[in-house]
Amino acid sequence: MVFRWLKSRDKRSAPAARPDPVAPPPTAEAQARAAFAQLSITQALAEVRGRADRADRIDGYLQRRDLEDALWEDGALAEPGALAEIERASRNRNKRINREARARLKALRSAATQRAALLERAQELTESATRINSQQALATRDLTARTLIDEQWATLVERWQALPPPPGDTATLPELPPLNTELPLLETPPPTSDLAEDRPAAAEPADASPAGVVEALDNDGDTAPVAPASSDAAASEDAAKSAAMERLQAAESRRLALLESEPPLATEPLDRVDALRNTVRALSTLLRDIDWPESAAVPQELAEITARVQTTETALTETEATVRALGEQVEIQIGELRALLDDGQTRKAGTLHGQIRRAQPERLGLPRATLSRLNAASGELRALGNWAQYAASPKREALLEAISSAASEPLDPPLQAEKIKELRREWQALGPPRGEQERAAQARFDEAAERAFEPCKAHFEALATQRQANASAREDICESLQAYLDNTDWRSADFAAAEAILREARNSWRTHHPVPRKQEKPLAERFEALQARLHERLKGYWDANAAAKQMLIDRVTALRADETTALRDRLDQAKAIQRDWQRIGKVPRKQDQALWQAFRSGCDALFAQRDAAAAAARDAVTAQVESVRAMLREFEDVVAAFDVDNEANTALDAGLLRTFENRFAGALKPLPPGPRKALQQDARLPIERYRARLAKQAQAALTTALADRARWDETFATTPDAVPDAAPPGLFPTQPMAGDLQGLHDLAIEAELWADQPSPASDQARRLELKVAALSSSLGGGGGGGTAGPSALTLADRWCALGAKPDTAEVQALRARFFAALNAGADRGQAAGES
C-alpha cells in the first residue's frame, strides 16, 4: 500500500518551489550534530578520536549507537577518571554504556585496592627477610622462617600477576633479598634452665627467634609476637609447622580441585543438599589430613579452605531450609489433595497428585504418617478414576450426538467454530480415552468434528486471505517509509510533512490488523526500526527548535536581570523576542509546555518590572498632584484671608501672585496632561479672584491718588508757597503757572479723549486736532508713549506739574472737568477688568 500523502507528495512540484518553513534555521550546535550524524562510521570514529577535549570525545561516542563498541577501544578513555566521566555522561542517555562504565570502574578500583594490599604485604615480607639476613642468631638449621617467607612471596607474586594492569600505573613489586648463606648455622639449640618449666622466661623481642619471626609474619603485624617459653618448645613448634606445611604442599592438587569445584546452582534442592554435604565432608577430611598446629598462624592456602568450608556450610544450611520449606509445602498439598478427593474433584486431584509425586516426597524426610496418607490418597484416586471412566460413558454419547447434530445443522461460521471448541473442551474434560471402546468413540467424535468444521474453513480461509493482505499492506508501508527516508534531502526537508507522515504511517499500521503470526514479528521489527529512524530525524528538528526557544528564554532572562538598559528598551526587545518565539517550529507538547512556562515566567517577570515602574510613576504623580494641591490650597487660604474692603487687612501684593504662578507652573511641568489640566482648571478661579482683588485695590489706590492730586492742586492754587507734605517730591514746581489757560484746556480735552468722555461743543475743533496729533504720534513712533497712551496718574501728574494755577472759576471748572474725566476713565477700566 502506498500512502495518500506519498502519492500527493510525488505530484507536487520540486522541493525548491515549496515555501520555506516559518521556523528559523537550526543553531550551529544542531547543524554540527546533524552533520556528524551523516558521517560514515569510519569518518565519525576519526572525527571523535581527533577531539582533544575528553568531554567532547565522550559526547561524540554517545551521539551514535554504532560507535558504542569503539568507545571501549579508545585508550585515552581507559583510566578511572575517564570512566567516571563516561558514567556521568551516559546517565539517562545509554543504559548499556552506563552499566559497562560502572562495571569497569568498579573492577579498576577493586584491582587498585588489591594491588595496594599486595604492595603493603610485600613490603612486610622484604623487611622480615632483611631482618633474618642481618641477625646471625636467627639463622637456625631448618630455616623455617625464611622458608615460609619464600612460600608466601611466591603466592603474592602469583596474585600480583593475576591482577589486570591499570592504565598508566607503573607500580611494581619490590625484590625479595636472597638468603645470606655466609652466616654460620647454630649446631645445637642454646641450653635451657631447669626452671624453664616452672616459671615463664623473660620477654624477648619478636625477632629473637625463628618462631617469633614466623608468628609476626603470619599475623601480618596486627599483634605483637610473644617470645617462646624455651628454645626446645620453639624447635618443636617449628618442626610441627614444617611437617604441616609439607602435608599442605602434598595436598595442593586436592585443595585446588576442591576449591575449583562448585555444586551446580541450577540443580534440584535435594540433589544440591547431597552435593554440598559431600563437599563439606571432603573439605573437612582435607583439613584433618593436613592437621595444621593450632598455635601456628594459618597460611593463606589453609585459610582459603576454611573459608570455603564456611561458605559451603552456609549454602548447605540455606538449601536444607529450602528443602524443609518444600517438605512443609508438600505436606500442605497432601492435605489439599485429601480435600479435593472428598469434594469429588478428581481431575484437579490428579493434577495435584502429579505435582506431589514430582517433588519426590520420599526424599524430603516427611513423617511416616504423612507418607501413609499420600499412599492412601493415591489408591483412592485410582479407584475414583475408574468410577469416573464408568460415569463418563453417557456423557461421551451425549457429546457424540451434539457434534453430529452440529455437522448436519451448521450455524454461522464464527458460532459454529465456537460451538465445536466448546464441545471439544467438554470431551477433553472427560479425560483421555481408556480401552478400545473409548478410542473408537474418540475417532467418531473427531470425524464428526471435522465434518462440522467444513463450513468454517471457507470463513477462516477468507480471514487468512485478509491477514495476508494486511501483511502486504504493512510491507508497502515499510517500503514507502524506506523510500521516503532514503530519498529525502533532510537538509531542506519539510518537517511538518515528516511529522504528518509518521502519524499517518502509525494510523495505517494499526488499521491493517491482524496479520499471519509468522510475519507479524519481522514486520513489526522493520516498522519500528523505520519509524525510529524517522523519529530520530524529527527529534533533531525538535531539538533544534527547543534549542532556539531556550536561547530566547536565556535572552529574556538576561533582559530581566539587565539594569543598565532602560526599561522601555528592554520591553521593546522582549516584544520582538515574543514575535521570534511565534516563528519557531514545533516542539513535542510536554517539552514545549515546559519551555513555554519558562519563557512566560521570564516575560512576566520583565513586564512585572514595567507594572512596578508604572505603579511607582503613578504614585509619584499622585504625590506630585497632592503637593500641587497643597500649594493651591495654601494660595486659596491666602486669597480668602484678604479683603480689600477691610482696612485692617494688609494691602494685597502682586508679587505674591507672580511667585505662586511661577511655583505652580514649575510644579505642573512634570505632570501628565490630564492631571495638569485639572489642576490648572482648579487654580483658575482663585487666581482670577486674586487678580480681581488686586485690580480693585489698584483702582482704589488710583482713585485716592487722583483725589489727593485734585485736593493738592486746589490747595496749591490758594497757597502757592505751601507744598503739601504728602505730595511726591517735585510734583508741584515752585513757580506759578505761566501763560494762558490753553494748556489746562488741552489737558482737560486729552483726559476726555483718554476716558472716552464727551467734550463741550466749543472744544470740539481742538479735540479733533489733539486726536489727530495723538494718532500721528502713535503711527509715526513719536513721543506719544506708544499706542496704549498715557495713564490717568500720568495725566494727573502733568496737570500738577504746570504749577500753581489762578484761583478762578474757569480754572476750578477746568480742574473739575479734568479730574472727572480721569475718574470716569479709571472706573471704566476697573469695570472692563472685572468683566
JSON list of C-alpha atoms in Angstrom, two decimals, residues 142 144 232-248 290-296:
[
{"chain": "A", "resi": 142, "resn": "ASP", "atom": "CA", "xyz": [65.85, -25.65, 59.45]},
{"chain": "A", "resi": 144, "resn": "THR", "atom": "CA", "xyz": [61.68, -22.31, 58.86]},
{"chain": "A", "resi": 232, "resn": "ASP", "atom": "CA", "xyz": [63.03, -26.61, 72.85]},
{"chain": "A", "resi": 233, "resn": "ALA", "atom": "CA", "xyz": [59.39, -25.55, 72.60]},
{"chain": "A", "resi": 234, "resn": "ALA", "atom": "CA", "xyz": [60.25, -23.30, 69.68]},
{"chain": "A", "resi": 235, "resn": "ALA", "atom": "CA", "xyz": [62.08, -26.09, 67.88]},
{"chain": "A", "resi": 236, "resn": "SER", "atom": "CA", "xyz": [59.18, -28.49, 68.48]},
{"chain": "A", "resi": 237, "resn": "GLU", "atom": "CA", "xyz": [56.67, -25.92, 67.21]},
{"chain": "A", "resi": 238, "resn": "ASP", "atom": "CA", "xyz": [58.79, -25.24, 64.14]},
{"chain": "A", "resi": 239, "resn": "ALA", "atom": "CA", "xyz": [59.08, -28.94, 63.40]},
{"chain": "A", "resi": 240, "resn": "ALA", "atom": "CA", "xyz": [55.31, -29.38, 63.67]},
{"chain": "A", "resi": 241, "resn": "LYS", "atom": "CA", "xyz": [54.71, -26.42, 61.44]},
{"chain": "A", "resi": 242, "resn": "SER", "atom": "CA", "xyz": [57.22, -27.65, 58.86]},
{"chain": "A", "resi": 243, "resn": "ALA", "atom": "CA", "xyz": [55.57, -31.09, 58.82]},
{"chain": "A", "resi": 244, "resn": "ALA", "atom": "CA", "xyz": [52.13, -29.49, 58.42]},
{"chain": "A", "resi": 245, "resn": "MET", "atom": "CA", "xyz": [53.48, -27.32, 55.61]},
{"chain": "A", "resi": 246, "resn": "GLU", "atom": "CA", "xyz": [54.78, -30.42, 53.83]},
{"chain": "A", "resi": 247, "resn": "ARG", "atom": "CA", "xyz": [51.38, -32.09, 54.18]},
{"chain": "A", "resi": 248, "resn": "LEU", "atom": "CA", "xyz": [49.73, -28.92, 52.88]},
{"chain": "A", "resi": 290, "resn": "ILE", "atom": "CA", "xyz": [46.84, -31.53, 56.92]},
{"chain": "A", "resi": 291, "resn": "ASP", "atom": "CA", "xyz": [46.48, -31.26, 60.73]},
{"chain": "A", "resi": 292, "resn": "TRP", "atom": "CA", "xyz": [47.83, -27.72, 61.00]},
{"chain": "A", "resi": 293, "resn": "PRO", "atom": "CA", "xyz": [49.08, -26.82, 64.52]},
{"chain": "A", "resi": 294, "resn": "GLU", "atom": "CA", "xyz": [46.65, -24.63, 66.43]},
{"chain": "A", "resi": 295, "resn": "SER", "atom": "CA", "xyz": [49.40, -22.42, 67.85]},
{"chain": "A", "resi": 296, "resn": "ALA", "atom": "CA", "xyz": [50.80, -21.53, 64.43]}
]
